[in-house]
Coordinates of C-alpha atoms in Angstrom, one line a residue:
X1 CA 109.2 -92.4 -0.9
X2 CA 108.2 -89.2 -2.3
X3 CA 106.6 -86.4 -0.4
X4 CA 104.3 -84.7 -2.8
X5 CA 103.4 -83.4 1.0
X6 CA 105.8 -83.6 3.8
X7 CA 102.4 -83.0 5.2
X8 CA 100.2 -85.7 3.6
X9 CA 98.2 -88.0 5.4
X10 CA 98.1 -90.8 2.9
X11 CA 100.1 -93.2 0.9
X12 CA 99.9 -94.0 -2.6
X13 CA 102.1 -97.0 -3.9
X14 CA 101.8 -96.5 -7.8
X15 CA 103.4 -99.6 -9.8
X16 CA 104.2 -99.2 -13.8
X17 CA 103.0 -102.4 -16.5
X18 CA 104.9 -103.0 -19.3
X19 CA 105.7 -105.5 -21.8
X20 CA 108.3 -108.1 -22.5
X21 CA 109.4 -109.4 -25.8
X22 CA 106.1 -111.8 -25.6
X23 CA 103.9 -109.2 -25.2
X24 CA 103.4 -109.7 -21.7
X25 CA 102.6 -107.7 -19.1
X26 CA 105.3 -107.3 -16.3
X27 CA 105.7 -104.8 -13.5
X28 CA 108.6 -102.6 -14.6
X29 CA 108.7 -99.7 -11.5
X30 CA 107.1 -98.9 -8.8
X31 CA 107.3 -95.7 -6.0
X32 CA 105.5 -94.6 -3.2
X33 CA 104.1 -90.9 -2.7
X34 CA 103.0 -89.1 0.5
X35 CA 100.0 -87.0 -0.4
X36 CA 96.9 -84.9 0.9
X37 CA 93.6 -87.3 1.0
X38 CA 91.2 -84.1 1.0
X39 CA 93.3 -82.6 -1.9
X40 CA 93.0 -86.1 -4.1
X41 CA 89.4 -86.5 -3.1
X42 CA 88.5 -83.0 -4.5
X43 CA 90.7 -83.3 -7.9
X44 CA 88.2 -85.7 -9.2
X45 CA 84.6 -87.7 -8.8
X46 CA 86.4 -91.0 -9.0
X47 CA 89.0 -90.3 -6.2
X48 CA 86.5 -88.5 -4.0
X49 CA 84.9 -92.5 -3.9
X50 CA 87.9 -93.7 -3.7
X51 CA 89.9 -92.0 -1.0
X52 CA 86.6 -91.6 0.9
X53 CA 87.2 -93.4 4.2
X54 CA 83.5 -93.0 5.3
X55 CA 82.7 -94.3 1.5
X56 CA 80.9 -97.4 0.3
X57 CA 84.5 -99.0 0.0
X58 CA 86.5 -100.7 2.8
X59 CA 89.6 -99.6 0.9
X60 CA 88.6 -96.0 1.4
X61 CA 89.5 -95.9 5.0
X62 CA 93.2 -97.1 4.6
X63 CA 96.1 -95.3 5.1
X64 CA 98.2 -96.7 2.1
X65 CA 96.2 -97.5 -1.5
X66 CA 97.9 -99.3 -4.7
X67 CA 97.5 -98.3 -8.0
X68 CA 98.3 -100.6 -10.9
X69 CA 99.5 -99.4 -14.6
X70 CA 100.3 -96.1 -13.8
X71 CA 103.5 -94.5 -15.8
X72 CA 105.5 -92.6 -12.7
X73 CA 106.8 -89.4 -14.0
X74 CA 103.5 -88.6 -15.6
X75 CA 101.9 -89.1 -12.1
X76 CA 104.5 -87.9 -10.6
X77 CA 103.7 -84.8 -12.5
X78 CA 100.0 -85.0 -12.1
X79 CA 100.3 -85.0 -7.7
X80 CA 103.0 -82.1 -7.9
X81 CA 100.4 -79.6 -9.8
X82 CA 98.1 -80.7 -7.6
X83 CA 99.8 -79.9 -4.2
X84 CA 100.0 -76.1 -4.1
X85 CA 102.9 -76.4 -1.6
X86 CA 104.7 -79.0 -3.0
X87 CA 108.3 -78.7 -5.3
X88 CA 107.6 -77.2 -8.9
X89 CA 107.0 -80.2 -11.2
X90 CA 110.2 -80.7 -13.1
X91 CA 109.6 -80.2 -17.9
X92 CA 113.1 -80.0 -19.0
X93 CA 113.2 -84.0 -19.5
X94 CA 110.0 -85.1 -20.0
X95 CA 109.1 -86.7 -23.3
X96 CA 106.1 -86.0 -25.2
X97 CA 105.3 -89.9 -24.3
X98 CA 105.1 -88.9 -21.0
X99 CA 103.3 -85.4 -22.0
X100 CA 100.6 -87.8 -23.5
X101 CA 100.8 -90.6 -20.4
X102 CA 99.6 -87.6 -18.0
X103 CA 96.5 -87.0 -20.4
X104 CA 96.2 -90.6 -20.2
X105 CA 95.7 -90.4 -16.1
X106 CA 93.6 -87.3 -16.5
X107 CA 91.3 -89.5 -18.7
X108 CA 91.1 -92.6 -16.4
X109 CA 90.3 -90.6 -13.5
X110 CA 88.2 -88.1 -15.0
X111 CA 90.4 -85.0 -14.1
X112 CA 89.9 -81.3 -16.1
X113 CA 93.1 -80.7 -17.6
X114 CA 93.2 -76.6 -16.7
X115 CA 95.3 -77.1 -14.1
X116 CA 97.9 -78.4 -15.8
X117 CA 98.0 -75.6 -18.8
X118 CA 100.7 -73.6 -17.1
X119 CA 102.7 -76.6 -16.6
X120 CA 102.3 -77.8 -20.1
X121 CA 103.4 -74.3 -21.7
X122 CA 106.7 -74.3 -19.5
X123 CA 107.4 -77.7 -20.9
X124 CA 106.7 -76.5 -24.3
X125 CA 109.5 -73.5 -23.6
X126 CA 112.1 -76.0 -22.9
X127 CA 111.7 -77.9 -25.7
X128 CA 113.2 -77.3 -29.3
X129 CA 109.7 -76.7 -30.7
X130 CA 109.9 -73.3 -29.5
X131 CA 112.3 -72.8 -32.0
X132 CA 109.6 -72.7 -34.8
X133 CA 109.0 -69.2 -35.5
X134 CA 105.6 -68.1 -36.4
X135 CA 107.1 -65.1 -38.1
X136 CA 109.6 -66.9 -40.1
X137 CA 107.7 -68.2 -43.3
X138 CA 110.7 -70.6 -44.3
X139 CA 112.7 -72.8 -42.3
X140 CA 116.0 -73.1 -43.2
X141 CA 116.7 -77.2 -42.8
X142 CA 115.2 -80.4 -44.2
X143 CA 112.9 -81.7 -41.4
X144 CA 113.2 -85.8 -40.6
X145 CA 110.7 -88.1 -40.3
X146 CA 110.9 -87.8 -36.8
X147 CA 110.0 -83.9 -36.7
X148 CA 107.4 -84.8 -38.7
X149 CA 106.2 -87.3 -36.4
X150 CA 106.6 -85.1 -33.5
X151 CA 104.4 -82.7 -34.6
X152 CA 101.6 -85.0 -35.1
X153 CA 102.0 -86.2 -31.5
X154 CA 101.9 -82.6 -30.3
X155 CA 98.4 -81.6 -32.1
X156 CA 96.2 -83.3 -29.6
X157 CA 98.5 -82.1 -26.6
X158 CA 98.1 -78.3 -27.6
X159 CA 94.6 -78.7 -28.2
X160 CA 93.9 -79.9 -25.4
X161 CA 96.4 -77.9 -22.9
X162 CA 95.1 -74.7 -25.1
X163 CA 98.4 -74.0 -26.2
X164 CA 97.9 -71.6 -29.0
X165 CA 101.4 -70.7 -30.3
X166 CA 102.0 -74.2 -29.8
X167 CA 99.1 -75.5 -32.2
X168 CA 99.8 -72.8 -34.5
X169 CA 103.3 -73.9 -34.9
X170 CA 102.5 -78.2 -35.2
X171 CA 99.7 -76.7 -37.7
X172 CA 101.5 -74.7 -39.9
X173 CA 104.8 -77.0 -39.9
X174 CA 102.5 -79.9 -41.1
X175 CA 101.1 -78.2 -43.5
X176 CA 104.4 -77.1 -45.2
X177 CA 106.4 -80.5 -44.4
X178 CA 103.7 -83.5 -44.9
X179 CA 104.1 -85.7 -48.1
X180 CA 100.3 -86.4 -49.0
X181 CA 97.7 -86.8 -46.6
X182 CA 98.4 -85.2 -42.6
X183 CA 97.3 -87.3 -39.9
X184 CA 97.9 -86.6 -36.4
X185 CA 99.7 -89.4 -33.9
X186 CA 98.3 -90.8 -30.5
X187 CA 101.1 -93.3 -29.0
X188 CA 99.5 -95.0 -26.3
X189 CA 96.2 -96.7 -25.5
X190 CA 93.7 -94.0 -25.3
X191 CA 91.7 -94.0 -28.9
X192 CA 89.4 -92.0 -27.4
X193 CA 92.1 -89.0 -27.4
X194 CA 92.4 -87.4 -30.3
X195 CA 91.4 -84.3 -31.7
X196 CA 87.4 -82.9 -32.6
X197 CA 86.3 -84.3 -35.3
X198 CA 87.2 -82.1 -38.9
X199 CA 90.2 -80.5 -37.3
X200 CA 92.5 -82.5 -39.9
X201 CA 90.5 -82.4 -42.8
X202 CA 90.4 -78.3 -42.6
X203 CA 94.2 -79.0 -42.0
X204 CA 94.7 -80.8 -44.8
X205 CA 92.5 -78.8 -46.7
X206 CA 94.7 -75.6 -45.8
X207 CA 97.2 -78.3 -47.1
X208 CA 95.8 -78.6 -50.7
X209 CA 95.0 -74.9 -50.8
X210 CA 98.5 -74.1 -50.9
X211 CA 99.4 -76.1 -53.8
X212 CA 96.3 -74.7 -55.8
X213 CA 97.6 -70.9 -55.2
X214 CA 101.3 -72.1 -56.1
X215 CA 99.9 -73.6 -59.4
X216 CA 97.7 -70.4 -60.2
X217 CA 100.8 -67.9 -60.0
X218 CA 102.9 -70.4 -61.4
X219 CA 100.6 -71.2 -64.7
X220 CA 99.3 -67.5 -65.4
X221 CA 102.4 -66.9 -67.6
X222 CA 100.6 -70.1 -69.7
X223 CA 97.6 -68.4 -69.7
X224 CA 98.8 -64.9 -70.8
X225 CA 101.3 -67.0 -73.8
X226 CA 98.4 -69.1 -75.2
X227 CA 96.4 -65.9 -75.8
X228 CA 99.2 -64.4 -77.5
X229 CA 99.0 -63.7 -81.0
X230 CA 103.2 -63.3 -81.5
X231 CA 105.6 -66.0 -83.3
X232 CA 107.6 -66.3 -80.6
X233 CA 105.2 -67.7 -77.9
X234 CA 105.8 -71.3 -78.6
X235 CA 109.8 -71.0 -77.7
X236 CA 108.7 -69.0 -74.4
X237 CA 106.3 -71.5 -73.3
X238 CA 108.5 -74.5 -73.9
X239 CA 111.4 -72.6 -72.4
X240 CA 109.4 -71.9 -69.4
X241 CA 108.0 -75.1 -68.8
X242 CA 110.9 -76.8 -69.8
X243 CA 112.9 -75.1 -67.0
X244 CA 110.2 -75.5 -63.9
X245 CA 110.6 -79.6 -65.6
X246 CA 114.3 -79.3 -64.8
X247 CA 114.2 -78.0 -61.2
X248 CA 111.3 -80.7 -60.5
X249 CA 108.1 -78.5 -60.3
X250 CA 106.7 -79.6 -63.5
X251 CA 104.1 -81.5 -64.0
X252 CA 102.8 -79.9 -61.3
X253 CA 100.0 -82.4 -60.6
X254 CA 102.5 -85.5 -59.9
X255 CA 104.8 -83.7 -58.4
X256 CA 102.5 -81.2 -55.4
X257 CA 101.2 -85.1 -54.5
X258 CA 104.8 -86.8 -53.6
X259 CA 106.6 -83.8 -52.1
X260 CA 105.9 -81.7 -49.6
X261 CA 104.9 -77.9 -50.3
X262 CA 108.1 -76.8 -48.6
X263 CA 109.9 -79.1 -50.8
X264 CA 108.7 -77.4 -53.8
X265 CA 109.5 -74.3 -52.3
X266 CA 113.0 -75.1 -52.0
X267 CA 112.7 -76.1 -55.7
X268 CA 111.6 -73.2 -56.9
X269 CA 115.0 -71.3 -55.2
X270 CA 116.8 -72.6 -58.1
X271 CA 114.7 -71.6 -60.8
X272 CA 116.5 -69.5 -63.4
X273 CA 114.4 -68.7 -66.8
X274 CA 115.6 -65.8 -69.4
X275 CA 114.3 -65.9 -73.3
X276 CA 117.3 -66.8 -75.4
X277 CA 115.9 -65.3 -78.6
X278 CA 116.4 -61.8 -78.0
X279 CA 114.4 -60.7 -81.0
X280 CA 111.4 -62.0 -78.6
X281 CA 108.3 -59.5 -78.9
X282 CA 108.7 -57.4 -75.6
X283 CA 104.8 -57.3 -75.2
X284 CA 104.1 -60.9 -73.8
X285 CA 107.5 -62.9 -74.3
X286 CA 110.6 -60.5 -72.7
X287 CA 109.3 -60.8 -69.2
X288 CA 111.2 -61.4 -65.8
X289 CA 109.7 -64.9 -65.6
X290 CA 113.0 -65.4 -62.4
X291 CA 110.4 -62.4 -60.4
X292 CA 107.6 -64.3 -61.1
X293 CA 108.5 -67.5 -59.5
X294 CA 109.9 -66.0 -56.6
X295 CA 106.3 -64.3 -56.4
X296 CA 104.7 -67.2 -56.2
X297 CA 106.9 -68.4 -54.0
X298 CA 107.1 -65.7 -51.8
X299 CA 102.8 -65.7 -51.8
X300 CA 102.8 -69.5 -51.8
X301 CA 105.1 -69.5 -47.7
X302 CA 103.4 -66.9 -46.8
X303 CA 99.9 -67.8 -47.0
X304 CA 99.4 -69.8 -43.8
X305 CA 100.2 -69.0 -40.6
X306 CA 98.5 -72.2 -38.5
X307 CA 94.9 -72.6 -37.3
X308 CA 93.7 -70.6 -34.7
X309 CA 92.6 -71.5 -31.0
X310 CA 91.1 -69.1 -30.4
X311 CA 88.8 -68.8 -34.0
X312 CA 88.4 -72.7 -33.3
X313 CA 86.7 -71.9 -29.9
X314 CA 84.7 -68.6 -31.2
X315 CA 83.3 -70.2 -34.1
X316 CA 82.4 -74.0 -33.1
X317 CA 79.0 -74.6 -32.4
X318 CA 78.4 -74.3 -28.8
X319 CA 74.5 -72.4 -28.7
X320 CA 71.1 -74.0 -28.4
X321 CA 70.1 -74.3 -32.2
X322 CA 71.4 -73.3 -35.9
X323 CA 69.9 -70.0 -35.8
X324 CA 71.3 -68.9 -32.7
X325 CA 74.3 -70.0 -33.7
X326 CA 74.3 -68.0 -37.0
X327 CA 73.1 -64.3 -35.5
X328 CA 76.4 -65.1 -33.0
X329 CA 78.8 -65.5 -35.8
X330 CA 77.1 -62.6 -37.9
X331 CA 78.5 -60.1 -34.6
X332 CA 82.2 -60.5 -37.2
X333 CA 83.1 -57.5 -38.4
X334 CA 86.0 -56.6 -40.7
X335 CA 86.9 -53.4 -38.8
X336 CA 88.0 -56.4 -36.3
X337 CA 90.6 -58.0 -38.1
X338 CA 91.3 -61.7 -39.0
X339 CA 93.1 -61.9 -34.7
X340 CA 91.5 -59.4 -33.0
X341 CA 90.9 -60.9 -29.5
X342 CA 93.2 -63.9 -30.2
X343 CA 96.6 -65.1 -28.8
X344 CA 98.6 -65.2 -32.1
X345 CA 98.5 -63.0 -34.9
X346 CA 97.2 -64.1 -38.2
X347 CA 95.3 -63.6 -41.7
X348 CA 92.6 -64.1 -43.2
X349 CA 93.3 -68.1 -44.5
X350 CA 94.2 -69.1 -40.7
X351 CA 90.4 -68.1 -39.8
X352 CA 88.9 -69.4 -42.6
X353 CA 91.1 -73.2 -41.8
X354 CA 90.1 -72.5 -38.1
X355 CA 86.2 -72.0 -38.6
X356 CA 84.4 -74.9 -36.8
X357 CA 81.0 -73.8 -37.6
X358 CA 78.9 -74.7 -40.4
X359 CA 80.1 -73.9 -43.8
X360 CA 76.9 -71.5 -44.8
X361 CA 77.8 -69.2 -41.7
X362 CA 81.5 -69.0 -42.6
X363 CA 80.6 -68.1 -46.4
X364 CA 77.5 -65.8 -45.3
X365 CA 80.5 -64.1 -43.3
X366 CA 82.9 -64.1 -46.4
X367 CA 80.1 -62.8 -48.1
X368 CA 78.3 -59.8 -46.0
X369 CA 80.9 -58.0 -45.1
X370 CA 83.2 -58.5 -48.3
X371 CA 86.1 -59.9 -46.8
X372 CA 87.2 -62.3 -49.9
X373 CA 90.9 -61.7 -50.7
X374 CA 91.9 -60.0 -53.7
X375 CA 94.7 -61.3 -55.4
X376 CA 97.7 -59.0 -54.1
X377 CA 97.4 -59.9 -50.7
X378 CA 98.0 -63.7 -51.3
X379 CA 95.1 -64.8 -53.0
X380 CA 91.4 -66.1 -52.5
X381 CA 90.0 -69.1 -51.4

C-alpha cells in the first residue's frame, strides 16, 4: 500500500487495463493508496458524489473504493499534488505517455489542471527538452524522427500546463525541423484533447512564412540581374543558380516542400559563389553573392522565436461581442514592445503567429500604429 496520507481515512485500490496481442483487455497492475476522503471529495464534482458517504450511492460510505483503467504512476502523481503533506511527486522518470495519462484522469474526473503546473515545469527541467535554447537560432545536430515526434506530443501538454518556454521551444523546433505539413500528436484515447482550434494552422503558417522570406533574399540577386543592361549578366545568373542547384536549394519550390527549413539552412552553410570572368562589370555582377546567402540565412533562423502564451491568452477572444473585443486589442501600443508583460522574450512574427483573435483586429493593429517590419529587421509579413 501507498500512503499518499499516513493519515488518510480511505482506501483506493486503482487497477491498470491493457491489451494483449488480441487486442484484449487484461488487468496488467494494480496498487492500493491511503488517502484523505474530504481532500478527494473537494478536488472535483465527480468525486465529491463519489466519496460522499451521506450521498445517493451506497458505495459512497465504504472505507475502500476500486477504480478500474487507471494508469498508476499518473495517479500516483495526481493524489501526491493533491495531499499538501504528502512526499513530493517524483518527474525524473516519467514519460511524456504518462505526462499525457495524468491529463487523461484530469479529464475523466473533471479536475482543473492548475495544480499540477508546478509539477509539470519541474518535469519539464529534468528532461532533455530543456536543452533547446530559445536564444540559440541553430541547433547544431540532425533531429530523428523521434524528436520530431516528441515535440508534437508535448504541444498539447504545455498548452495546457501553461508552460510558456516549453511551448515556445516544441513551437519553434517544429517549425524549423517538420518536412511538410506539422501536426501535433495525442497518444492515448482522449480525442477530445488536443489543442484550440487554429493553433497549428498559424503554426504551420509561421512554417510557410519562413520559406517565403528565404526565397525573397535568396532570388533578389535574380531580380537586380534581369534588370541589368550589362553582357555579362547571363554567366552570373547561371553561375548563381547553378551553384544554389549544386548544394540542393534550387528549385526552390520542390525543394522548401520535401525538406525541412533547417535542412535548407544547413544547405546553405556550404554555399560558395565567386564570378569566374573577372572582366565582370563591377556595377551589378562583381558582388559577394557568399554574404548574401549567409544573409538570408542568418534572417531566415532568426525570424521565429515560437508562439507566445501569453499573446495567445491576451489576444483570443474572451469578451461579450466583436466590438468589445476590438476596443480591447486597440489598448496595443508599440511603445510596449512585441513581450512586454510576457514570460519569454520575442519579436514581432511570434505575436503576429500567436494572435488568436480575428484577423481584421490583428491587421487594424499592424496598421494604426505602424508596426509592419521593414526589411532590415527580418522582413514583413
Amino acid at each position: 500500500m501507498v500512503d499518499i496520507d499516513p493519515s488518510g481515512d480511505i482506501v483506493v485500490k486503482a487497477t491498470e487495463i491493457t491489451r494483449n496481442d488480441r487486442g484484449e483487455q487484461v488487468a496488467s497492475n494494480s496498487e492500493t493508496f491511503r488517502v484523505r476522503r474530504q481532500i478527494m471529495r473537494q478536488a472535483s464534482a465527480s468525486w465529491s458524489v463519489m466519496f460522499d458517504p451521506h450521498g445517493p450511492y451506497r458505495e459512497g460510505a465504504k472505507d475502500v473504493f476500486e477504480l478500474d483503467e487507471v494508469p498508476i504512476v499518473s495517479f500516483e502523481i495526481l493524489l501526491r499534488e493533491l495531499h499538501p503533506n504528502t512526499q513530493a511527486s517524483h518527474a525524473e522518470n516519467i514519460s511524456i505517455l504518462n505526462v499525457w495519462q495524468l491529463l487523461g484522469l484530469t479529464k475523466k474526473w473533471l479536475l482543473k489542471t492548475a495544480f499540477l503546473n508546478p509539477w509539470f515545469a519541474k518535469w519539464y527541467s529534468s528532461q532533455r527538452y530543456e536543452k533547446i535554447d530559445l536564444d540559440t537560432p541553430e541547433e547544431e545536430y540532425e533531429p530523428t524522427a523521434l524528436d520530431v515526434l516528441e515535440q508534437r506530443q508535448l504541444l498539447f501538454p504545455c498548452h495546457r500546463f501553461d508552460h510558456a518556454e516549453g511551448f515556445a521551444r516544441a513551437t519553434r523546433f517544429l517549425a524549423y525541423h517538420v518536412r511538410g505539413h506539422i501536426e501535433e500528436d495525442n497518444p492515448i484515447e482522449h480525442d477530445d484533447l488536443h489543442l484550440p482550434v487554429f493553433t497549428t494552422r498559424l503554426l504551420n503558417s509561421a512554417r510557410f512564412r519562413l520559406g517565403l522570406i528565404l526565397s525573397r533574399d535568396l532570388h533578389k540577386v535574380n531580380k537586380t540581374l534581369l534588370k541589368a543592361t550589362c553582357k555579362c549578366k547571363g554567366n552570373t545568373l547561371w553561375g548563381y543558380e547553378k551553384e544554389l542547384e549544386r548544394i540542393g536549394i534550387w528549385p526552390f519550390e520542390d525543394t522548401v516542400s520535401r525538406n525541412s527549413i533547417d535542412g535548407l539552412l544547413q544547405r546553405l552553410e556550404k554555399f560558395n559563389y565567386k564570378v569566374a570572368d573577372k572582366s565582370a562589370c563591377t556595377q551589378n555582377c562583381q558582388r559577394n553573392y557568399n554574404s548574401i546567402a549567409g544573409d538570408a540565412r542568418q534572417r531566415t533562423e532568426r525570424y521565429f522565436d515560437g508562439m507566445c502564451l501569453d499573446c495567445m491568452s491576451r489576444t483570443k477572444p474572451k469578451l461579450k461581442d466583436h466590438h468589445s473585443d476590438y476596443w480591447n486589442y486597440n489598448n496595443f501600443r508599440e511603445e510596449d514592445g512585441w513581450f512586454r508583460g510576457c514570460r519569454i522574450s520575442h519579436k514581432q512574427p511570434s505575436w503576429y503567429y500567436s494572435f488568436m483573435g480575428r484577423e481584421e483586429d490583428k491587421n487594424y493593429l499592424l496598421e494604426k500604429d505602424k508596426l509592419r517590419y521593414e526589411y532590415d529587421d527580418l522582413g514583413g509579413f
